PDB file of C-alpha atoms and ligand atoms in Angstrom:
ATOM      1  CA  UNK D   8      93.974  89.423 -71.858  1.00 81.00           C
ATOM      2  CA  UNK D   9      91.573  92.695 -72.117  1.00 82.00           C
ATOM      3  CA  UNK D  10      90.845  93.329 -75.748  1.00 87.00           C
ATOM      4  CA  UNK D  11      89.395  96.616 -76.763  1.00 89.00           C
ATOM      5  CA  UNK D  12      88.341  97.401 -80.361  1.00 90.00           C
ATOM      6  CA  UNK D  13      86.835 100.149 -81.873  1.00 91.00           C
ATOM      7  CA  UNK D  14      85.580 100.138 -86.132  1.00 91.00           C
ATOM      8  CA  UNK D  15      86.573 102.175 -88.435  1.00 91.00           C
ATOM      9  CA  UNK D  16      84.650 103.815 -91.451  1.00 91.00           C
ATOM     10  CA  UNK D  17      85.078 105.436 -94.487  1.00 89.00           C
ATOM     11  CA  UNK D  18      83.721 109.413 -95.554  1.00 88.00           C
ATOM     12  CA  UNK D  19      80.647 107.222 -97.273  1.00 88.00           C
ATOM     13  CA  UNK D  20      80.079 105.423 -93.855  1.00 88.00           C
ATOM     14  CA  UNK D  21      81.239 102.328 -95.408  1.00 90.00           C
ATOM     15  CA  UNK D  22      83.402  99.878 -92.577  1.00 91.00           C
ATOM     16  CA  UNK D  23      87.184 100.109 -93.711  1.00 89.00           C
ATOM     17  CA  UNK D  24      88.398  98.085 -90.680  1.00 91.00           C
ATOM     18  CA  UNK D  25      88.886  97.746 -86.957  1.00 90.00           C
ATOM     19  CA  UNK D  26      91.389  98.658 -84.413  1.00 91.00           C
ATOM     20  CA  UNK D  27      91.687  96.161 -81.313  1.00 91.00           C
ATOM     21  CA  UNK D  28      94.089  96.769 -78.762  1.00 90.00           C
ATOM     22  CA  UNK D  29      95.489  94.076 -76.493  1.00 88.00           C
ATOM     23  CA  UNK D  30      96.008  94.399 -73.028  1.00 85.00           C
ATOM     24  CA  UNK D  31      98.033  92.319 -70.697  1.00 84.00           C
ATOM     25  CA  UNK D  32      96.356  92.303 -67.229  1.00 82.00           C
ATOM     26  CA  UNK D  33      98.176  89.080 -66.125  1.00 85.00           C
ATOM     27  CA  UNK D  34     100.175  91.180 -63.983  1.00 82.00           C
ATOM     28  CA  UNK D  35      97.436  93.389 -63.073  1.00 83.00           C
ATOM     29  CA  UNK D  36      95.320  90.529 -62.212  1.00 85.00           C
ATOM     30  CA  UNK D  37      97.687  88.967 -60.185  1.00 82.00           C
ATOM     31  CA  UNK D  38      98.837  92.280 -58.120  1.00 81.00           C
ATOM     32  CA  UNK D  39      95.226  92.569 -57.376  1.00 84.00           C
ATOM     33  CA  UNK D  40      94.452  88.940 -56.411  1.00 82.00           C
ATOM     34  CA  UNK D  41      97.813  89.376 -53.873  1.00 80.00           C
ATOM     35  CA  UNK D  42      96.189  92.709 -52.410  1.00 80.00           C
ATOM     36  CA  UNK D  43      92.992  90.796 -51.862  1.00 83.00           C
ATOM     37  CA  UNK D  44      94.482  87.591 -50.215  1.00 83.00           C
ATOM     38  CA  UNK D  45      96.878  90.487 -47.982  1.00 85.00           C
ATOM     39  CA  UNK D  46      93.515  92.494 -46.558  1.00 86.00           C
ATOM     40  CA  UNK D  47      92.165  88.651 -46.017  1.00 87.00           C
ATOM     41  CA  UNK D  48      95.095  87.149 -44.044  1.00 86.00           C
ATOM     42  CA  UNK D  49      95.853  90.470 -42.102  1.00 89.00           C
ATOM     43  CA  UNK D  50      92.222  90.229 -41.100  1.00 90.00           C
ATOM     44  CA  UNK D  51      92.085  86.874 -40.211  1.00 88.00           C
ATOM     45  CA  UNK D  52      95.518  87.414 -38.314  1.00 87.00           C
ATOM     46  CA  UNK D  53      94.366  90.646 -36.447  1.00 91.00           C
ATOM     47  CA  UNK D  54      90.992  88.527 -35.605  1.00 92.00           C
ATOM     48  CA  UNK D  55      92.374  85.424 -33.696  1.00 88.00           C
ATOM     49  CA  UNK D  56      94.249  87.948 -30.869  1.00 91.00           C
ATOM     50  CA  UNK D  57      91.217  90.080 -30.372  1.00 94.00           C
ATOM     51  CA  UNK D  58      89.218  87.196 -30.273  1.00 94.00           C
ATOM     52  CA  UNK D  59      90.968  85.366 -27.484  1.00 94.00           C
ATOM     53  CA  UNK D  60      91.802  89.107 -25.610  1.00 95.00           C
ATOM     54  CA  UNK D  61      87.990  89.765 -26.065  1.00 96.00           C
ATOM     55  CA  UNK D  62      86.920  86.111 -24.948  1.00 94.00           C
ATOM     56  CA  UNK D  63      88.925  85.895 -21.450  1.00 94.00           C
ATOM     57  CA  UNK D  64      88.180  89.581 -20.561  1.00 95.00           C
ATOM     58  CA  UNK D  65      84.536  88.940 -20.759  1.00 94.00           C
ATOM     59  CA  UNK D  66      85.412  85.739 -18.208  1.00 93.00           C
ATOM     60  CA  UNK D  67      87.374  88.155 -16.077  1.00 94.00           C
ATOM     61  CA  UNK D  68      84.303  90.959 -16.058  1.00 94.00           C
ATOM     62  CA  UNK D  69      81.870  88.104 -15.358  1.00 94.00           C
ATOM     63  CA  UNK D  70      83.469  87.907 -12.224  1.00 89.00           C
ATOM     64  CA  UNK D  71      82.859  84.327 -11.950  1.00 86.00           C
ATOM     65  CA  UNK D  72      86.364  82.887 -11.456  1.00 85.00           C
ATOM     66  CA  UNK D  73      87.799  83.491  -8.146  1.00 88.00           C
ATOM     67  CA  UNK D  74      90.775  80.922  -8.360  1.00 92.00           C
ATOM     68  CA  UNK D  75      93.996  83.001  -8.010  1.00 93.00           C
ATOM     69  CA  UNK D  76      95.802  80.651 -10.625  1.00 94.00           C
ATOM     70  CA  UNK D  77      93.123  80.490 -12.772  1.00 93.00           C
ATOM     71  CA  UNK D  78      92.920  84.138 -12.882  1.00 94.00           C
ATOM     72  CA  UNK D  79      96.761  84.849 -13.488  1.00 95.00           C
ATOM     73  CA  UNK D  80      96.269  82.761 -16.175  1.00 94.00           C
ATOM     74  CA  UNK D  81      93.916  84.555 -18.122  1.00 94.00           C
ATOM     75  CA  UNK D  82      95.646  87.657 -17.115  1.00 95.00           C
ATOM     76  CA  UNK D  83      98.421  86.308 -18.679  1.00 94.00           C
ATOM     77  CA  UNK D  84      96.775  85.050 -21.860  1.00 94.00           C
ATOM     78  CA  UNK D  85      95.331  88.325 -22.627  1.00 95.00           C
ATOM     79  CA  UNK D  86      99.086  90.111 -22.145  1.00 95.00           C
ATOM     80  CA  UNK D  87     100.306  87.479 -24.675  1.00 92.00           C
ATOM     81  CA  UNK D  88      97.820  87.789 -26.819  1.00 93.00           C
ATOM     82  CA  UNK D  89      98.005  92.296 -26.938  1.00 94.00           C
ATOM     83  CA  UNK D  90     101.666  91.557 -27.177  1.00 92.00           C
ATOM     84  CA  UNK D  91     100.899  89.581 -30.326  1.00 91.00           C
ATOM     85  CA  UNK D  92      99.131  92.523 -31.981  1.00 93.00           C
ATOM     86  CA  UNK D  93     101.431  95.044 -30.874  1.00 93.00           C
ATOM     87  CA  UNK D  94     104.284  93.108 -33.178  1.00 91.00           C
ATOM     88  CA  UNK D  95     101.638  92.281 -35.861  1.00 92.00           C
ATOM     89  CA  UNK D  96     101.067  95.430 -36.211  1.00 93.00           C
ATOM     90  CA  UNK D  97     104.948  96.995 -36.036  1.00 91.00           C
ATOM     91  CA  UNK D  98     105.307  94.384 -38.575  1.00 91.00           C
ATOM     92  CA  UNK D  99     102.477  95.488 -40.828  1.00 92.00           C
ATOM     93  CA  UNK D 100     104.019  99.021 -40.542  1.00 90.00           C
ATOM     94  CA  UNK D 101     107.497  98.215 -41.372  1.00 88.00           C
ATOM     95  CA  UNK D 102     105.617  95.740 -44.488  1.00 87.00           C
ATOM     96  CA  UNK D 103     103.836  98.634 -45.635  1.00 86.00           C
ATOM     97  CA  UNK D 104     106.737 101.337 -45.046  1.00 84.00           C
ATOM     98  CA  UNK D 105     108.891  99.316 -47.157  1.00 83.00           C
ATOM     99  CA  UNK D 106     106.609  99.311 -50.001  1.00 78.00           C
ATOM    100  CA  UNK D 107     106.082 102.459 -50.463  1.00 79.00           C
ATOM    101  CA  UNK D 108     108.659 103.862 -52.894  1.00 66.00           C
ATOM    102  CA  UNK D 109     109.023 107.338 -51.202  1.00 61.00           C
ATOM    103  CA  UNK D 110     110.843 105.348 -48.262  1.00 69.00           C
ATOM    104  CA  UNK D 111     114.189 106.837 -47.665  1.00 81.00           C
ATOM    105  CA  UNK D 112     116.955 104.711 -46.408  1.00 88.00           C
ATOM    106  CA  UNK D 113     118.973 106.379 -43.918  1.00 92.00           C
ATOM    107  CA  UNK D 114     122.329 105.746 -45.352  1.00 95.00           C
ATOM    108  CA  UNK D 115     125.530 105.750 -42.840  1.00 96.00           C
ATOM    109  CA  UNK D 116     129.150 104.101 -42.706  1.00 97.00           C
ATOM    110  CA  UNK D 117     129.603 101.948 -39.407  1.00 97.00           C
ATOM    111  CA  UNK D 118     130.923  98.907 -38.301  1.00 97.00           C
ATOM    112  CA  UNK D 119     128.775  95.384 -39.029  1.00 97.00           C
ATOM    113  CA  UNK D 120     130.557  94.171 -35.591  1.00 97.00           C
ATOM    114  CA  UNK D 121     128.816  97.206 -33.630  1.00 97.00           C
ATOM    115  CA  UNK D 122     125.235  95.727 -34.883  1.00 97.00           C
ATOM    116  CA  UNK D 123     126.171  91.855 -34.151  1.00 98.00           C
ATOM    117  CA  UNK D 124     126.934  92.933 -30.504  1.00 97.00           C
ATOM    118  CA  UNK D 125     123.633  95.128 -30.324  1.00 97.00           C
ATOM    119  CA  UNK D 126     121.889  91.865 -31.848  1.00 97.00           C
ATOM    120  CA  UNK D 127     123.458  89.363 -29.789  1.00 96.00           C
ATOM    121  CA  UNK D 128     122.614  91.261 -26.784  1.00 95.00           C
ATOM    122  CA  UNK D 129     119.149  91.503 -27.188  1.00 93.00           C
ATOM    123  CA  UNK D 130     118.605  87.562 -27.783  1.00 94.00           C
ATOM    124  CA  UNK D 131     120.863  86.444 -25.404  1.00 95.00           C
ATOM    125  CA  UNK D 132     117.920  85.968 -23.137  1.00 93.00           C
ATOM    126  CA  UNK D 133     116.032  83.842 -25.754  1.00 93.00           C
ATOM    127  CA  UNK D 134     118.890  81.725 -26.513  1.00 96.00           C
ATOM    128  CA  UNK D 135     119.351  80.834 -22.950  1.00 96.00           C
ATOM    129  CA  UNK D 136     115.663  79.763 -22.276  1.00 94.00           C
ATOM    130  CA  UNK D 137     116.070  78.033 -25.331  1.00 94.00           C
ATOM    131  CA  UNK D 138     118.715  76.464 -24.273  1.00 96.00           C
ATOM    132  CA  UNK D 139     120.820  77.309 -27.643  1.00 97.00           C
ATOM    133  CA  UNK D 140     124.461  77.906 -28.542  1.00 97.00           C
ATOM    134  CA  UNK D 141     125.357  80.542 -30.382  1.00 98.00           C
ATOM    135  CA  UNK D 142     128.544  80.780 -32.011  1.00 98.00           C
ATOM    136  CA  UNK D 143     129.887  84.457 -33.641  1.00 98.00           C
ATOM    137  CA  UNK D 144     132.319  84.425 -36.277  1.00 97.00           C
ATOM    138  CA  UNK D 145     132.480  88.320 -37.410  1.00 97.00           C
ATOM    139  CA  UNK D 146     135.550  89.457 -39.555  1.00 96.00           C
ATOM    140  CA  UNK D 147     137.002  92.150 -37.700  1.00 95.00           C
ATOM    141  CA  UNK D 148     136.606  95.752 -38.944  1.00 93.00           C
ATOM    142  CA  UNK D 149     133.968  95.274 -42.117  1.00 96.00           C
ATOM    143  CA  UNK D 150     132.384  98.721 -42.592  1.00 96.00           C
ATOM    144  CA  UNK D 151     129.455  98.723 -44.752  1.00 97.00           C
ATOM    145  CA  UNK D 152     127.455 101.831 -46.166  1.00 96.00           C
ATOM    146  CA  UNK D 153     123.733 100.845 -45.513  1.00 96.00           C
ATOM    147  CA  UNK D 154     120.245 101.533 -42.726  1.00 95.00           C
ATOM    148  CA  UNK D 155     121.765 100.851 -39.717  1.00 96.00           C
ATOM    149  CA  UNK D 156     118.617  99.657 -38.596  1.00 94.00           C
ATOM    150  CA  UNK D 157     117.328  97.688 -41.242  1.00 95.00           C
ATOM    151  CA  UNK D 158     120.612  95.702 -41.017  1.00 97.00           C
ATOM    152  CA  UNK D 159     120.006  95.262 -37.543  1.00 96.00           C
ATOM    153  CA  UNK D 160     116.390  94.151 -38.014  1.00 95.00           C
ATOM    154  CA  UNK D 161     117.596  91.563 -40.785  1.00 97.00           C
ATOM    155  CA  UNK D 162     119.738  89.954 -38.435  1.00 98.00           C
ATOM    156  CA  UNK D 163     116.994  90.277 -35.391  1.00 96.00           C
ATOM    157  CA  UNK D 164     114.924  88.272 -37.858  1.00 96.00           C
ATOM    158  CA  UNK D 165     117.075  85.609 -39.176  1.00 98.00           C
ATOM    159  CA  UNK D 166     118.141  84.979 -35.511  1.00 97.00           C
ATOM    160  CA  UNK D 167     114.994  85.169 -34.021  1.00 95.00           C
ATOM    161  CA  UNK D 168     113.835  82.550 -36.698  1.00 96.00           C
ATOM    162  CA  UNK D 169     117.083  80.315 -36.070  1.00 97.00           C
ATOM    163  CA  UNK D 170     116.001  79.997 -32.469  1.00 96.00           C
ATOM    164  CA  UNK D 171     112.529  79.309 -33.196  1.00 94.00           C
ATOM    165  CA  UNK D 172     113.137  76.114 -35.055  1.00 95.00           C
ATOM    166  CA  UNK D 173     115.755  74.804 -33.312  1.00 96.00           C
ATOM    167  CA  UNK D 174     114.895  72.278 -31.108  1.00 96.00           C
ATOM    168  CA  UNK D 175     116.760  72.745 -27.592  1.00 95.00           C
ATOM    169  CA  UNK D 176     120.104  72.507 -26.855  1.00 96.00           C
ATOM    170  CA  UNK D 177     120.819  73.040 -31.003  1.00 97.00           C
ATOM    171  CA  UNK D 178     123.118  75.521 -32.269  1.00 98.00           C
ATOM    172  CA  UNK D 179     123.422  78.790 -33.941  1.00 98.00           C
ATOM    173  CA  UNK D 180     126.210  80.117 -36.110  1.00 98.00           C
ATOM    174  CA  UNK D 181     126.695  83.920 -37.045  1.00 98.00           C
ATOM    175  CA  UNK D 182     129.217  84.249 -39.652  1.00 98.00           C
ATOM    176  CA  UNK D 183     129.701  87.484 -41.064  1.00 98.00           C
ATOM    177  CA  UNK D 184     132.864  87.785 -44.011  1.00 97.00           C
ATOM    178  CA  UNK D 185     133.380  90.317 -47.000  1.00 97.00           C
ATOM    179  CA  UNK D 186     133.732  88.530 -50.328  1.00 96.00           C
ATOM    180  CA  UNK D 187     134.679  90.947 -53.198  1.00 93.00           C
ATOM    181  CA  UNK D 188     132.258  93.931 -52.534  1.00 94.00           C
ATOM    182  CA  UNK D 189     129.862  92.253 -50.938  1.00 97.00           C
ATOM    183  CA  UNK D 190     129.058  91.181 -47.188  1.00 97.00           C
ATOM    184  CA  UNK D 191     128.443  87.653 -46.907  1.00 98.00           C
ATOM    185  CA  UNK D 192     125.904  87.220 -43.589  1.00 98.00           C
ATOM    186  CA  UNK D 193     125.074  83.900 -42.751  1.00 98.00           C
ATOM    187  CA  UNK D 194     122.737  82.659 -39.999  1.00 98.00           C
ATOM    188  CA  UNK D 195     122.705  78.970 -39.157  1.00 98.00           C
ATOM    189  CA  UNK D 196     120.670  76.257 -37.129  1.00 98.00           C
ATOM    190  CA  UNK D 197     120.620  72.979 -36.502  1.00 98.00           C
ATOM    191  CA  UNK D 198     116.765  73.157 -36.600  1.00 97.00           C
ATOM    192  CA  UNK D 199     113.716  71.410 -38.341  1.00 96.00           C
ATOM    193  CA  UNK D 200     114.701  72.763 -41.673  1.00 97.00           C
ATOM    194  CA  UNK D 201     112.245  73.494 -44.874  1.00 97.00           C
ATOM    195  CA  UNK D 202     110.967  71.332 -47.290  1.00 96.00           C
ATOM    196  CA  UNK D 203     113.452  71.844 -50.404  1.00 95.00           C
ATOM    197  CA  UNK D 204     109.531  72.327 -52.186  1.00 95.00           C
ATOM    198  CA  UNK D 205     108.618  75.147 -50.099  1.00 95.00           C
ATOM    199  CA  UNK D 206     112.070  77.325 -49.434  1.00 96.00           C
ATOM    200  CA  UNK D 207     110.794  79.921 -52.073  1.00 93.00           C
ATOM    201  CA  UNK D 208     107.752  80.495 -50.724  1.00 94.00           C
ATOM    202  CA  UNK D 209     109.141  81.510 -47.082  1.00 96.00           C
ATOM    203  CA  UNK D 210     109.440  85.229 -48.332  1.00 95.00           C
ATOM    204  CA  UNK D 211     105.664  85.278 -48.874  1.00 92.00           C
ATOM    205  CA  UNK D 212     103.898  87.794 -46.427  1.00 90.00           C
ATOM    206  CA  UNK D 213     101.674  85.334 -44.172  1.00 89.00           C
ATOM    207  CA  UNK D 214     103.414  81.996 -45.435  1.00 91.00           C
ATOM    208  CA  UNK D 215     104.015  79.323 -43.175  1.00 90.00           C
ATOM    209  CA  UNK D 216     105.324  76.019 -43.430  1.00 91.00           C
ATOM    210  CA  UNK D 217     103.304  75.361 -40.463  1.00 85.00           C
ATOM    211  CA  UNK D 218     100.812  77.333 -39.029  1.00 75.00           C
ATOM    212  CA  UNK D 219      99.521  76.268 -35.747  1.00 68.00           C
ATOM    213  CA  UNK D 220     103.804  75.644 -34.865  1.00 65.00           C
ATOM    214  CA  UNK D 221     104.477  79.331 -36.370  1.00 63.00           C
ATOM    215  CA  UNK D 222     102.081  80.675 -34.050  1.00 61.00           C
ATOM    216  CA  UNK D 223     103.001  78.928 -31.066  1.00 67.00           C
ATOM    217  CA  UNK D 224     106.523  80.585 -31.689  1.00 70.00           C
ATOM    218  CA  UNK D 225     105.010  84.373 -31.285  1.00 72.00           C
ATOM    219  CA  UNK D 226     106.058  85.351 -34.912  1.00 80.00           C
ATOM    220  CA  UNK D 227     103.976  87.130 -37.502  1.00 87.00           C
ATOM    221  CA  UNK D 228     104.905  85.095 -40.467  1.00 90.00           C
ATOM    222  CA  UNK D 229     106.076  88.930 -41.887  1.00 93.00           C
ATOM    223  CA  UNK D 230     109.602  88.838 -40.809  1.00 95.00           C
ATOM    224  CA  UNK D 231     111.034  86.981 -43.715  1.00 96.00           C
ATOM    225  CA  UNK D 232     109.144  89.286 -45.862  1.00 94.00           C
ATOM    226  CA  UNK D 233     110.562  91.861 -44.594  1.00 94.00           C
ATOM    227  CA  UNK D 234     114.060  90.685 -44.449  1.00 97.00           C
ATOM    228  CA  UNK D 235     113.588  90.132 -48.630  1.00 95.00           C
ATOM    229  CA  UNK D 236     112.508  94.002 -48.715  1.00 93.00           C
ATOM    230  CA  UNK D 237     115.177  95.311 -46.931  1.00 94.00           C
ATOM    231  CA  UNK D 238     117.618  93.218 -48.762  1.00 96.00           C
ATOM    232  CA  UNK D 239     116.435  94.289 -51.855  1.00 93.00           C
ATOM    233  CA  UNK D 240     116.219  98.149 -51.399  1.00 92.00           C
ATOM    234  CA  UNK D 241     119.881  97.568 -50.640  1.00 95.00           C
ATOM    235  CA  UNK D 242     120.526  95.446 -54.119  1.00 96.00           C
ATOM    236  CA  UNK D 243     121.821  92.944 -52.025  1.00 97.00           C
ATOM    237  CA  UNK D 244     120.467  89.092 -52.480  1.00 97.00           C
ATOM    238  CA  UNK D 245     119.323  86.299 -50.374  1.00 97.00           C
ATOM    239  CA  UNK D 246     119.686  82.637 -50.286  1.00 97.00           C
ATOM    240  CA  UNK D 247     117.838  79.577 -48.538  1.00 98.00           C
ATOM    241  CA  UNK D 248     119.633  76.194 -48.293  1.00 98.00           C
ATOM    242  CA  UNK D 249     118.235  73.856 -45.564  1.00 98.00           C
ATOM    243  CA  UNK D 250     117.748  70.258 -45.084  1.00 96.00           C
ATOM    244  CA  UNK D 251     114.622  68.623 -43.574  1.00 96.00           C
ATOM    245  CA  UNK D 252     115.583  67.869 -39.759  1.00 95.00           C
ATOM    246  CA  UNK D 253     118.852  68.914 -39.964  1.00 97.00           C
ATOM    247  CA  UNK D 254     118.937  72.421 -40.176  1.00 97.00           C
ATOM    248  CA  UNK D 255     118.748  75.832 -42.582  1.00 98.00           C
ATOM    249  CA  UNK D 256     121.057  78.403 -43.462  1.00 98.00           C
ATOM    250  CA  UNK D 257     120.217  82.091 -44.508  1.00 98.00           C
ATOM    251  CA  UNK D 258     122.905  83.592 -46.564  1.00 98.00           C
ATOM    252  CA  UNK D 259     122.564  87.345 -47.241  1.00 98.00           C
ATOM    253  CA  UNK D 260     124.702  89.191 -49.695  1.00 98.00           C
ATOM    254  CA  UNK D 261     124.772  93.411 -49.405  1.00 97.00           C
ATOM    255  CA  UNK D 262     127.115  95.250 -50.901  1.00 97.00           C
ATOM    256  CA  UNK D 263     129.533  97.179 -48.708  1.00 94.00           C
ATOM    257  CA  UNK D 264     128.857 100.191 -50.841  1.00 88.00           C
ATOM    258  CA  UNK D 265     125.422 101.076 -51.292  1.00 76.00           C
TER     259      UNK D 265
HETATM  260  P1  LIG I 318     107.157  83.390 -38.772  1.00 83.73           P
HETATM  261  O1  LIG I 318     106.735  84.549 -37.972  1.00 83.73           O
HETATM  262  O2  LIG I 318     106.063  82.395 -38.980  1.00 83.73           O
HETATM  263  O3  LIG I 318     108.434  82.772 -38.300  1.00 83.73           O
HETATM  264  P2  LIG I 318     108.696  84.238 -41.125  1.00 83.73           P
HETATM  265  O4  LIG I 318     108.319  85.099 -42.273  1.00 83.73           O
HETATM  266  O5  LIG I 318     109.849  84.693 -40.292  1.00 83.73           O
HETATM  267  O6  LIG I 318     107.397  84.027 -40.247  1.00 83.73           O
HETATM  268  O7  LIG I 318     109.030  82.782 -41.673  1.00 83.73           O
HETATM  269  C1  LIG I 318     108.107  82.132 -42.543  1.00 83.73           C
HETATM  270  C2  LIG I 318     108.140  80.636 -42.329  1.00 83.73           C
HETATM  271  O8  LIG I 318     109.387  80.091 -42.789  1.00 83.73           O
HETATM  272  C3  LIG I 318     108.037  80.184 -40.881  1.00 83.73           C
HETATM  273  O9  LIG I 318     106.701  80.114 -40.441  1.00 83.73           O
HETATM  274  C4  LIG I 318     108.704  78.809 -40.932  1.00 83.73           C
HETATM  275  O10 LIG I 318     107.776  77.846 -41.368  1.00 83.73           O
HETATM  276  C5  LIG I 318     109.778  78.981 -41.999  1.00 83.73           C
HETATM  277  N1  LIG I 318     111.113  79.268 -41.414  1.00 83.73           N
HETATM  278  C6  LIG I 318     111.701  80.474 -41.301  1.00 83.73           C
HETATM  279  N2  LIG I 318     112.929  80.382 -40.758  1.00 83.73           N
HETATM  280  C7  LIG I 318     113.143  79.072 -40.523  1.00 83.73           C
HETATM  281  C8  LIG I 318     114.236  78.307 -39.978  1.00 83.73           C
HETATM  282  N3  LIG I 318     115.366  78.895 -39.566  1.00 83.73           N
HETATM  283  N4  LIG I 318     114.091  76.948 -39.905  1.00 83.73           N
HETATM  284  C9  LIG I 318     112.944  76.359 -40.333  1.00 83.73           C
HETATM  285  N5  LIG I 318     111.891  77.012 -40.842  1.00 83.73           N
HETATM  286  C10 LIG I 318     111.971  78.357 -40.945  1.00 83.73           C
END
């Protein structure tokens, strides 16, 4: 608490009282300390990519390695490695997008089947080398007004997580239902699961439950974050449930009619 006070006299100069105001800077405080701890992790997440890209070019300039192998191999690790900043930094974007409260939401009426097939497409490569089964359960015709997009990236993200922490030959189930007003999406896996402790904290920007795993998956430890965000600007809710070893479940609740 910030207190400000100020006395106050009479016409003969004489002290008559004092006013103190009382400020609340918990919030403030805390909104700053999260701004701080964002500009540290986004630097210390931009810095171990560079590091490594800068590190193996140097090797490559030296001109000292002439094994072929060797050579596609640091090739290789620098590719990985831009890669890894090119989505750190679409994610950062999207992050800071969101936040901003002047972000429009490009509202349209379409078919929640039409994005599960664009989805499903794109990680159907994934869940192969993965060696993953996916199983789709979509409610025919469910039309929702929402960001075609954003939908689109929610589910990218849930998946892409889903298949991340699911050991091989696991499985994956889509389920997508309307209950009253509301479209129930579900994304499940018969993955590592979350510490019951912890679940809340996955939304955090930068949270993991474990880092040097997280990192060896290629994600950015935004893309929950930004699931929560987009799920919020479209009053809808999400929901964790997950059992150590045995597997998580993302339920996500928008409502058909934003
Ligand atoms: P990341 O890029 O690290 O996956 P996310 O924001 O998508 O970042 O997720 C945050 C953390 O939540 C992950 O690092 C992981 O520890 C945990 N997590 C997310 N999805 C799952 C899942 N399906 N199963 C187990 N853990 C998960």
């Amino acid at each position: 608490i910030q207190i400000i006070g100020a006395p106050i006299f009479n016409e003969k100069k004489v002290l008559k009282g004092a006013v103190l105001v009382f400020y609340d800077i918990t919030e403030l405080k805390k909104l700053e300390l999260m701004r701080k701890d964002f500009v540290a992790n986004v630097s210390h997440e931009l810095k171990t990519p560079i590091t490594s890209i800068k590190g193996f070019a140097e090797t490559l300039l030296e001109n000292k390695e002439d094994n072929p192998d060797v050579l596609n191999k640091f090739h290789k690790i620098i590719f990985d490695e831009s890669d890894r900043l090119q989505l750190l930094i679409q994610d950062l974007l999207t992050i800071s997008k969101l936040e901003k409260n002047e972000f429009k939401l490009i509202v349209t009426d379409f078919e929640i089947g039409k994005v599960v097939d664009e989805v499903v497409a794109v990680m159907s490569q994934q869940l192969e080398m993965n060696m993953l089964n996916l199983v789709v359960n979509v409610e025919d015709n469910i039309t929702i007004k929402a960001d075609y997009e954003q939908i689109k990236q929610v589910l990218i993200n849930l998946l892409a997580n889903a298949v991340s922490y699911t050991p091989e030959n696991g499985e994956i189930t889509l389920v997508v239902e309307l209950i009253d007003e509301y479209m129930h999406l579900s994304v499940t896996d018969t993955g590592i699961g979350i510490d019951k402790e912890v679940i809340p904290r996955v939304f955090e920007r930068f949270y993991r439950v474990d880092k040097a795993r997280s990192r060896n998956t290629g994600g950015t430890g935004l893309g929950l974050a930004i699931v929560k965000h987009i799920i919020e600007v479209h009053n809808g809710k999400i929901k964790v449930e997950s059992e150590l070893n045995e597997g998580s479940t993302f339920h996500v609740y928008i409502p058909t009619n934003l």
